[in-house]
mmCIF file with all atom_site columns, C-alpha atoms in Angstrom:
data_model
loop_
_atom_site.group_PDB
_atom_site.id
_atom_site.type_symbol
_atom_site.label_atom_id
_atom_site.label_alt_id
_atom_site.label_comp_id
_atom_site.label_asym_id
_atom_site.label_entity_id
_atom_site.label_seq_id
_atom_site.pdbx_PDB_ins_code
_atom_site.Cartn_x
_atom_site.Cartn_y
_atom_site.Cartn_z
_atom_site.occupancy
_atom_site.B_iso_or_equiv
_atom_site.pdbx_formal_charge
_atom_site.auth_seq_id
_atom_site.auth_comp_id
_atom_site.auth_asym_id
_atom_site.auth_atom_id
_atom_site.pdbx_PDB_model_num
ATOM 1   C CA . MET A 1 1   ? -5.543  13.148  -12.156 1.00 68.00 ? 1157 MET A CA 1
ATOM 2   C CA . LEU A 1 2   ? -6.438  10.532  -14.832 1.00 72.00 ? 1158 LEU A CA 1
ATOM 3   C CA . GLU A 1 3   ? -9.838  10.079  -13.307 1.00 73.00 ? 1159 GLU A CA 1
ATOM 4   C CA . ALA A 1 4   ? -10.293 13.855  -13.151 1.00 71.00 ? 1160 ALA A CA 1
ATOM 5   C CA . PHE A 1 5   ? -9.230  14.058  -16.794 1.00 70.00 ? 1161 PHE A CA 1
ATOM 6   C CA . LEU A 1 6   ? -11.567 11.313  -17.970 1.00 72.00 ? 1162 LEU A CA 1
ATOM 7   C CA . ALA A 1 7   ? -14.530 12.956  -15.959 1.00 71.00 ? 1163 ALA A CA 1
ATOM 8   C CA . CYS A 1 8   ? -13.635 16.536  -17.264 1.00 72.00 ? 1164 CYS A CA 1
ATOM 9   C CA . PRO A 1 9   ? -10.481 18.060  -18.731 1.00 77.00 ? 1165 PRO A CA 1
ATOM 10  C CA . VAL A 1 10  ? -11.253 21.449  -17.096 1.00 77.00 ? 1166 VAL A CA 1
ATOM 11  C CA . LYS A 1 11  ? -11.483 19.833  -13.728 1.00 73.00 ? 1167 LYS A CA 1
ATOM 12  C CA . CYS A 1 12  ? -8.053  18.055  -14.347 1.00 76.00 ? 1168 CYS A CA 1
ATOM 13  C CA . HIS A 1 13  ? -6.602  21.447  -15.272 1.00 77.00 ? 1169 HIS A CA 1
ATOM 14  C CA . LEU A 1 14  ? -7.890  23.194  -12.290 1.00 75.00 ? 1170 LEU A CA 1
ATOM 15  C CA . LEU A 1 15  ? -6.573  20.409  -10.032 1.00 74.00 ? 1171 LEU A CA 1
ATOM 16  C CA . SER A 1 16  ? -3.146  20.430  -11.680 1.00 78.00 ? 1172 SER A CA 1
ATOM 17  C CA . LYS A 1 17  ? -2.999  24.188  -10.695 1.00 81.00 ? 1173 LYS A CA 1
ATOM 18  C CA . GLY A 1 18  ? -3.884  23.429  -7.141  1.00 78.00 ? 1174 GLY A CA 1
ATOM 19  C CA . GLU A 1 19  ? -7.548  24.860  -7.403  1.00 78.00 ? 1175 GLU A CA 1
ATOM 20  C CA . ILE A 1 20  ? -10.197 22.685  -5.917  1.00 72.00 ? 1176 ILE A CA 1
ATOM 21  C CA . PRO A 1 21  ? -13.427 23.073  -7.713  1.00 66.00 ? 1177 PRO A CA 1
ATOM 22  C CA . ALA A 1 22  ? -16.456 24.047  -5.457  1.00 70.00 ? 1178 ALA A CA 1
ATOM 23  C CA . GLY A 1 23  ? -18.605 20.919  -4.796  1.00 72.00 ? 1179 GLY A CA 1
ATOM 24  C CA . THR A 1 24  ? -22.309 20.878  -5.445  1.00 80.00 ? 1180 THR A CA 1
ATOM 25  C CA . GLU A 1 25  ? -25.056 19.172  -3.429  1.00 88.00 ? 1181 GLU A CA 1
ATOM 26  C CA . TYR A 1 26  ? -25.152 16.437  -6.364  1.00 85.00 ? 1182 TYR A CA 1
ATOM 27  C CA . SER A 1 27  ? -21.430 15.849  -6.283  1.00 80.00 ? 1183 SER A CA 1
ATOM 28  C CA . ALA A 1 28  ? -21.499 15.383  -2.486  1.00 86.00 ? 1184 ALA A CA 1
ATOM 29  C CA . TRP A 1 29  ? -24.425 12.974  -2.801  1.00 89.00 ? 1185 TRP A CA 1
ATOM 30  C CA . ALA A 1 30  ? -22.775 11.090  -5.625  1.00 87.00 ? 1186 ALA A CA 1
ATOM 31  C CA . ALA A 1 31  ? -19.512 10.729  -3.637  1.00 86.00 ? 1187 ALA A CA 1
ATOM 32  C CA . ALA A 1 32  ? -21.435 9.598   -0.462  1.00 92.00 ? 1188 ALA A CA 1
ATOM 33  C CA . ARG A 1 33  ? -23.444 7.025   -2.610  1.00 93.00 ? 1189 ARG A CA 1
ATOM 34  C CA . GLU A 1 34  ? -20.100 5.640   -4.133  1.00 90.00 ? 1190 GLU A CA 1
ATOM 35  C CA . GLU A 1 35  ? -18.528 5.419   -0.674  1.00 91.00 ? 1191 GLU A CA 1
ATOM 36  C CA . SER A 1 36  ? -21.471 3.519   0.751   1.00 93.00 ? 1192 SER A CA 1
ATOM 37  C CA . TYR A 1 37  ? -21.628 1.218   -2.175  1.00 93.00 ? 1193 TYR A CA 1
ATOM 38  C CA . ARG A 1 38  ? -17.865 0.521   -1.771  1.00 90.00 ? 1194 ARG A CA 1
ATOM 39  C CA . ARG A 1 39  ? -18.241 -0.167  2.031   1.00 90.00 ? 1195 ARG A CA 1
ATOM 40  C CA . GLU A 1 40  ? -21.201 -2.550  1.397   1.00 91.00 ? 1196 GLU A CA 1
ATOM 41  C CA . SER A 1 41  ? -19.670 -4.374  -1.410  1.00 90.00 ? 1197 SER A CA 1
ATOM 42  C CA . PHE A 1 42  ? -16.561 -4.856  0.403   1.00 84.00 ? 1198 PHE A CA 1
ATOM 43  C CA . ARG A 1 43  ? -18.503 -6.103  3.460   1.00 85.00 ? 1199 ARG A CA 1
ATOM 44  C CA . LYS A 1 44  ? -20.209 -8.814  1.178   1.00 87.00 ? 1200 LYS A CA 1
ATOM 45  C CA . LEU A 1 45  ? -16.879 -9.837  -0.527  1.00 83.00 ? 1201 LEU A CA 1
ATOM 46  C CA . THR A 1 46  ? -15.106 -10.401 2.769   1.00 77.00 ? 1202 THR A CA 1
ATOM 47  C CA . SER A 1 47  ? -17.856 -11.574 5.094   1.00 77.00 ? 1203 SER A CA 1
ATOM 48  C CA . GLN A 1 48  ? -16.723 -15.314 4.528   1.00 68.00 ? 1204 GLN A CA 1
ATOM 49  C CA . GLU A 1 49  ? -13.012 -14.733 5.214   1.00 64.00 ? 1205 GLU A CA 1
ATOM 50  C CA . THR A 1 50  ? -11.615 -16.607 8.322   1.00 56.00 ? 1206 THR A CA 1
ATOM 51  C CA . GLY A 1 51  ? -7.809  -16.374 7.742   1.00 56.00 ? 1207 GLY A CA 1
ATOM 52  C CA . PRO A 1 52  ? -5.557  -13.443 7.615   1.00 54.00 ? 1208 PRO A CA 1
ATOM 53  C CA . GLY A 1 53  ? -7.503  -10.938 5.546   1.00 59.00 ? 1209 GLY A CA 1
ATOM 54  C CA . ILE A 1 54  ? -5.404  -7.770  5.181   1.00 60.00 ? 1210 ILE A CA 1
ATOM 55  C CA . ALA A 1 55  ? -2.032  -7.361  3.752   1.00 61.00 ? 1211 ALA A CA 1
ATOM 56  C CA . SER A 1 56  ? 0.832   -5.240  5.078   1.00 57.00 ? 1212 SER A CA 1
ATOM 57  C CA . ALA A 1 57  ? 1.535   -1.826  3.886   1.00 55.00 ? 1213 ALA A CA 1
ATOM 58  C CA . GLU A 1 58  ? 4.456   -2.607  1.807   1.00 62.00 ? 1214 GLU A CA 1
ATOM 59  C CA . PRO A 1 59  ? 3.608   -4.192  -1.685  1.00 61.00 ? 1215 PRO A CA 1
ATOM 60  C CA . GLY A 1 60  ? 7.138   -5.552  -2.082  1.00 61.00 ? 1216 GLY A CA 1
ATOM 61  C CA . LEU A 1 61  ? 6.353   -7.936  0.783   1.00 59.00 ? 1217 LEU A CA 1
ATOM 62  C CA . TRP A 1 62  ? 2.966   -9.206  -0.496  1.00 65.00 ? 1218 TRP A CA 1
ATOM 63  C CA . LYS A 1 63  ? 4.464   -12.011 -2.469  1.00 62.00 ? 1219 LYS A CA 1
ATOM 64  C CA . HIS A 1 64  ? 5.601   -13.784 0.931   1.00 60.00 ? 1220 HIS A CA 1
ATOM 65  C CA . GLU A 1 65  ? 2.554   -13.185 2.942   1.00 65.00 ? 1221 GLU A CA 1
ATOM 66  C CA . SER A 1 66  ? -0.679  -15.217 3.008   1.00 71.00 ? 1222 SER A CA 1
ATOM 67  C CA . TRP A 1 67  ? -3.870  -12.933 2.742   1.00 75.00 ? 1223 TRP A CA 1
ATOM 68  C CA . ARG A 1 68  ? -6.837  -12.795 0.518   1.00 79.00 ? 1224 ARG A CA 1
ATOM 69  C CA . PHE A 1 69  ? -7.618  -9.145  0.516   1.00 81.00 ? 1225 PHE A CA 1
ATOM 70  C CA . ALA A 1 70  ? -5.776  -5.740  0.871   1.00 78.00 ? 1226 ALA A CA 1
ATOM 71  C CA . VAL A 1 71  ? -8.080  -2.823  1.557   1.00 80.00 ? 1227 VAL A CA 1
ATOM 72  C CA . GLY A 1 72  ? -7.376  0.831   0.464   1.00 79.00 ? 1228 GLY A CA 1
ATOM 73  C CA . LYS A 1 73  ? -3.852  0.596   -0.871  1.00 80.00 ? 1229 LYS A CA 1
ATOM 74  C CA . THR A 1 74  ? -1.891  3.201   -2.709  1.00 83.00 ? 1230 THR A CA 1
ATOM 75  C CA . VAL A 1 75  ? 0.687   1.593   -4.997  1.00 82.00 ? 1231 VAL A CA 1
ATOM 76  C CA . ARG A 1 76  ? 3.461   3.390   -6.551  1.00 83.00 ? 1232 ARG A CA 1
ATOM 77  C CA . ALA A 1 77  ? 6.005   2.470   -9.240  1.00 80.00 ? 1233 ALA A CA 1
ATOM 78  C CA . GLU A 1 78  ? 8.153   4.741   -11.274 1.00 80.00 ? 1234 GLU A CA 1
ATOM 79  C CA . SER A 1 79  ? 5.771   7.653   -12.144 1.00 78.00 ? 1235 SER A CA 1
ATOM 80  C CA . TRP A 1 80  ? 2.753   5.650   -11.621 1.00 77.00 ? 1236 TRP A CA 1
ATOM 81  C CA . GLU A 1 81  ? 0.438   5.883   -8.591  1.00 81.00 ? 1237 GLU A CA 1
ATOM 82  C CA . ALA A 1 82  ? -2.932  4.505   -7.998  1.00 86.00 ? 1238 ALA A CA 1
ATOM 83  C CA . GLU A 1 83  ? -5.290  4.283   -5.107  1.00 86.00 ? 1239 GLU A CA 1
ATOM 84  C CA . ILE A 1 84  ? -6.913  0.726   -5.221  1.00 88.00 ? 1240 ILE A CA 1
ATOM 85  C CA . ALA A 1 85  ? -10.095 0.196   -3.306  1.00 87.00 ? 1241 ALA A CA 1
ATOM 86  C CA . LEU A 1 86  ? -9.587  -3.625  -2.813  1.00 87.00 ? 1242 LEU A CA 1
ATOM 87  C CA . ILE A 1 87  ? -6.795  -6.071  -4.048  1.00 87.00 ? 1243 ILE A CA 1
ATOM 88  C CA . GLN A 1 88  ? -7.619  -9.734  -4.085  1.00 86.00 ? 1244 GLN A CA 1
ATOM 89  C CA . ARG A 1 89  ? -4.886  -12.338 -3.894  1.00 83.00 ? 1245 ARG A CA 1
ATOM 90  C CA . ILE A 1 90  ? -5.631  -15.466 -5.942  1.00 82.00 ? 1246 ILE A CA 1
ATOM 91  C CA . THR A 1 91  ? -3.378  -18.485 -5.178  1.00 79.00 ? 1247 THR A CA 1
ATOM 92  C CA . HIS A 1 92  ? -2.938  -21.611 -7.149  1.00 78.00 ? 1248 HIS A CA 1
ATOM 93  C CA . ALA A 1 93  ? -1.089  -24.609 -6.095  1.00 80.00 ? 1249 ALA A CA 1
ATOM 94  C CA . GLY A 1 94  ? 2.448   -24.654 -7.574  1.00 79.00 ? 1250 GLY A CA 1
ATOM 95  C CA . ALA A 1 95  ? 1.928   -21.245 -9.354  1.00 79.00 ? 1251 ALA A CA 1
ATOM 96  C CA . PRO A 1 96  ? 2.706   -17.608 -8.147  1.00 78.00 ? 1252 PRO A CA 1
ATOM 97  C CA . SER A 1 97  ? -0.127  -15.670 -6.726  1.00 79.00 ? 1253 SER A CA 1
ATOM 98  C CA . ARG A 1 98  ? -2.156  -13.395 -8.921  1.00 84.00 ? 1254 ARG A CA 1
ATOM 99  C CA . PHE A 1 99  ? -3.160  -9.913  -7.614  1.00 86.00 ? 1255 PHE A CA 1
ATOM 100 C CA . VAL A 1 100 ? -6.372  -8.451  -8.911  1.00 90.00 ? 1256 VAL A CA 1
ATOM 101 C CA . PRO A 1 101 ? -7.384  -4.859  -8.170  1.00 92.00 ? 1257 PRO A CA 1
ATOM 102 C CA . ILE A 1 102 ? -11.102 -4.539  -7.565  1.00 93.00 ? 1258 ILE A CA 1
ATOM 103 C CA . ARG A 1 103 ? -12.983 -1.405  -8.389  1.00 93.00 ? 1259 ARG A CA 1
ATOM 104 C CA . PHE A 1 104 ? -16.590 -0.517  -7.199  1.00 94.00 ? 1260 PHE A CA 1
ATOM 105 C CA . ALA A 1 105 ? -19.118 1.485   -9.168  1.00 94.00 ? 1261 ALA A CA 1
ATOM 106 C CA . ALA A 1 106 ? -22.595 1.895   -7.820  1.00 93.00 ? 1262 ALA A CA 1
ATOM 107 C CA . ARG A 1 107 ? -24.046 2.563   -11.297 1.00 92.00 ? 1263 ARG A CA 1
ATOM 108 C CA . ASN A 1 108 ? -25.785 -0.303  -13.178 1.00 93.00 ? 1264 ASN A CA 1
ATOM 109 C CA . ARG A 1 109 ? -24.027 0.513   -16.328 1.00 93.00 ? 1265 ARG A CA 1
ATOM 110 C CA . LEU A 1 110 ? -20.398 0.760   -16.654 1.00 93.00 ? 1266 LEU A CA 1
ATOM 111 C CA . THR A 1 111 ? -18.759 3.747   -18.392 1.00 90.00 ? 1267 THR A CA 1
ATOM 112 C CA . ALA A 1 112 ? -15.463 3.793   -20.531 1.00 87.00 ? 1268 ALA A CA 1
ATOM 113 C CA . SER A 1 113 ? -13.933 5.775   -17.634 1.00 88.00 ? 1269 SER A CA 1
ATOM 114 C CA . ASP A 1 114 ? -14.670 2.948   -15.148 1.00 91.00 ? 1270 ASP A CA 1
ATOM 115 C CA . LYS A 1 115 ? -12.920 0.483   -17.460 1.00 90.00 ? 1271 LYS A CA 1
ATOM 116 C CA . THR A 1 116 ? -10.045 2.718   -18.128 1.00 88.00 ? 1272 THR A CA 1
ATOM 117 C CA . MET A 1 117 ? -9.472  3.367   -14.315 1.00 89.00 ? 1273 MET A CA 1
ATOM 118 C CA . ALA A 1 118 ? -9.615  -0.335  -13.710 1.00 92.00 ? 1274 ALA A CA 1
ATOM 119 C CA . ALA A 1 119 ? -6.995  -1.031  -16.257 1.00 90.00 ? 1275 ALA A CA 1
ATOM 120 C CA . PHE A 1 120 ? -4.765  1.789   -14.971 1.00 88.00 ? 1276 PHE A CA 1
ATOM 121 C CA . GLU A 1 121 ? -5.117  0.220   -11.398 1.00 90.00 ? 1277 GLU A CA 1
ATOM 122 C CA . ALA A 1 122 ? -4.015  -3.206  -12.798 1.00 91.00 ? 1278 ALA A CA 1
ATOM 123 C CA . LEU A 1 123 ? -1.155  -1.750  -14.580 1.00 88.00 ? 1279 LEU A CA 1
ATOM 124 C CA . SER A 1 124 ? 0.063   0.315   -11.703 1.00 86.00 ? 1280 SER A CA 1
ATOM 125 C CA . LEU A 1 125 ? -0.166  -2.729  -9.463  1.00 87.00 ? 1281 LEU A CA 1
ATOM 126 C CA . ALA A 1 126 ? 1.757   -4.967  -11.987 1.00 86.00 ? 1282 ALA A CA 1
ATOM 127 C CA . LYS A 1 127 ? 4.456   -2.292  -12.069 1.00 85.00 ? 1283 LYS A CA 1
ATOM 128 C CA . ALA A 1 128 ? 4.701   -1.930  -8.295  1.00 84.00 ? 1284 ALA A CA 1
ATOM 129 C CA . LEU A 1 129 ? 4.928   -5.672  -7.882  1.00 82.00 ? 1285 LEU A CA 1
ATOM 130 C CA . GLY A 1 130 ? 7.080   -6.374  -10.749 1.00 82.00 ? 1286 GLY A CA 1
ATOM 131 C CA . THR A 1 131 ? 4.705   -9.004  -12.349 1.00 80.00 ? 1287 THR A CA 1
ATOM 132 C CA . LYS A 1 132 ? 2.863   -9.351  -15.613 1.00 80.00 ? 1288 LYS A CA 1
ATOM 133 C CA . THR A 1 133 ? -0.141  -7.312  -16.301 1.00 75.00 ? 1289 THR A CA 1
ATOM 134 C CA . GLY A 1 134 ? -3.267  -9.066  -15.649 1.00 81.00 ? 1290 GLY A CA 1
ATOM 135 C CA . ALA A 1 135 ? -6.845  -8.197  -15.180 1.00 89.00 ? 1291 ALA A CA 1
ATOM 136 C CA . ALA A 1 136 ? -8.898  -6.058  -12.927 1.00 93.00 ? 1292 ALA A CA 1
ATOM 137 C CA . LYS A 1 137 ? -12.513 -6.588  -11.725 1.00 94.00 ? 1293 LYS A CA 1
ATOM 138 C CA . ILE A 1 138 ? -15.261 -4.010  -11.360 1.00 94.00 ? 1294 ILE A CA 1
ATOM 139 C CA . VAL A 1 139 ? -18.153 -4.734  -9.050  1.00 94.00 ? 1295 VAL A CA 1
ATOM 140 C CA . HIS A 1 140 ? -21.192 -2.753  -10.058 1.00 95.00 ? 1296 HIS A CA 1
ATOM 141 C CA . GLY A 1 141 ? -24.895 -2.176  -9.911  1.00 93.00 ? 1297 GLY A CA 1
ATOM 142 C CA . ASP A 1 142 ? -27.777 -3.103  -7.697  1.00 92.00 ? 1298 ASP A CA 1
ATOM 143 C CA . LYS A 1 143 ? -27.070 -6.914  -8.185  1.00 91.00 ? 1299 LYS A CA 1
ATOM 144 C CA . GLN A 1 144 ? -23.169 -6.323  -7.636  1.00 91.00 ? 1300 GLN A CA 1
ATOM 145 C CA . ALA A 1 145 ? -22.392 -7.881  -11.053 1.00 93.00 ? 1301 ALA A CA 1
ATOM 146 C CA . THR A 1 146 ? -18.709 -8.358  -11.696 1.00 93.00 ? 1302 THR A CA 1
ATOM 147 C CA . PHE A 1 147 ? -16.999 -7.293  -14.953 1.00 94.00 ? 1303 PHE A CA 1
ATOM 148 C CA . SER A 1 148 ? -13.543 -8.248  -15.866 1.00 93.00 ? 1304 SER A CA 1
ATOM 149 C CA . VAL A 1 149 ? -11.199 -5.837  -17.556 1.00 91.00 ? 1305 VAL A CA 1
ATOM 150 C CA . ASN A 1 150 ? -8.173  -7.134  -19.614 1.00 87.00 ? 1306 ASN A CA 1
ATOM 151 C CA . ALA A 1 151 ? -5.605  -4.394  -18.692 1.00 84.00 ? 1307 ALA A CA 1
ATOM 152 C CA . ALA A 1 152 ? -3.011  -5.651  -21.200 1.00 78.00 ? 1308 ALA A CA 1
ATOM 153 C CA . ALA A 1 153 ? -5.575  -4.740  -24.013 1.00 73.00 ? 1309 ALA A CA 1
ATOM 154 C CA . LEU A 1 154 ? -5.727  -1.129  -22.732 1.00 69.00 ? 1310 LEU A CA 1
ATOM 155 C CA . SER A 1 155 ? -2.099  -0.720  -21.831 1.00 65.00 ? 1311 SER A CA 1
ATOM 156 C CA . ARG A 1 156 ? -1.033  1.236   -24.905 1.00 61.00 ? 1312 ARG A CA 1
ATOM 157 C CA . ALA A 1 157 ? -3.695  3.981   -24.086 1.00 57.00 ? 1313 ALA A CA 1
ATOM 158 C CA . LEU A 1 158 ? -2.457  4.110   -20.507 1.00 53.00 ? 1314 LEU A CA 1
ATOM 159 C CA . HIS A 1 159 ? 1.175   3.326   -20.892 1.00 55.00 ? 1315 HIS A CA 1
ATOM 160 C CA . SER A 1 160 ? 2.148   6.993   -20.458 1.00 53.00 ? 1316 SER A CA 1
ATOM 161 C CA . PRO A 1 161 ? 0.160   8.779   -17.810 1.00 52.00 ? 1317 PRO A CA 1
ATOM 162 C CA . ARG A 1 162 ? 2.291   11.731  -18.527 1.00 54.00 ? 1318 ARG A CA 1
ATOM 163 C CA . ARG A 1 163 ? 0.813   11.871  -22.077 1.00 53.00 ? 1319 ARG A CA 1
ATOM 164 C CA . MET A 1 164 ? -2.558  11.802  -20.604 1.00 52.00 ? 1320 MET A CA 1
ATOM 165 C CA . ALA A 1 165 ? -1.819  14.613  -18.174 1.00 52.00 ? 1321 ALA A CA 1
ATOM 166 C CA . ALA A 1 166 ? -0.288  16.617  -21.062 1.00 52.00 ? 1322 ALA A CA 1
ATOM 167 C CA . ARG A 1 167 ? -3.606  16.258  -22.900 1.00 49.00 ? 1323 ARG A CA 1
ATOM 168 C CA . CYS A 1 168 ? -5.270  17.877  -19.891 1.00 48.00 ? 1324 CYS A CA 1
ATOM 169 C CA . TYR A 1 169 ? -3.237  20.977  -20.302 1.00 44.00 ? 1325 TYR A CA 1
ATOM 170 C CA . VAL A 1 170 ? -3.639  21.119  -23.942 1.00 45.00 ? 1326 VAL A CA 1
ATOM 171 C CA . SER A 1 171 ? -7.276  20.428  -24.168 1.00 43.00 ? 1327 SER A CA 1
ATOM 172 C CA . VAL A 1 172 ? -8.001  23.485  -21.888 1.00 42.00 ? 1328 VAL A CA 1
ATOM 173 C CA . ARG A 1 173 ? -6.009  26.006  -23.684 1.00 41.00 ? 1329 ARG A CA 1
#
């Protein structure tokens, strides 16, 4: 819903009512392009992996496993839910592991929506794992540049997804 709201408040309103807007040829092409970019970027990121690469389905068990990437996970905590394309586990000797959500955008130029969604995914992951809010990464563009988003800096704007959803209803009326 948040992503729909950031793209278009009317679309958010329609989705909240259970109505699915009709797709266009362009929207189908754009979705296929994003999915293709996501698959290719994931393949490049994980091609060097030799150890256990995929995490179990339950985020509560992640702290006790050894893996580097979790693919396509939906994390839930309280009233928060985020579908995260890729989660990277970063380990440091003597320190707890950090979990960094990675978002993919085929465009060369990031939008405010890309950054907001990356921050939302990082906040949702931190809530689900009971850890401090960290950062998220966005891999984007033809050269697969990496952009880091400080989720804590955006947490005030995202702290209440219900407020964002409420804006969806108000802006359409």
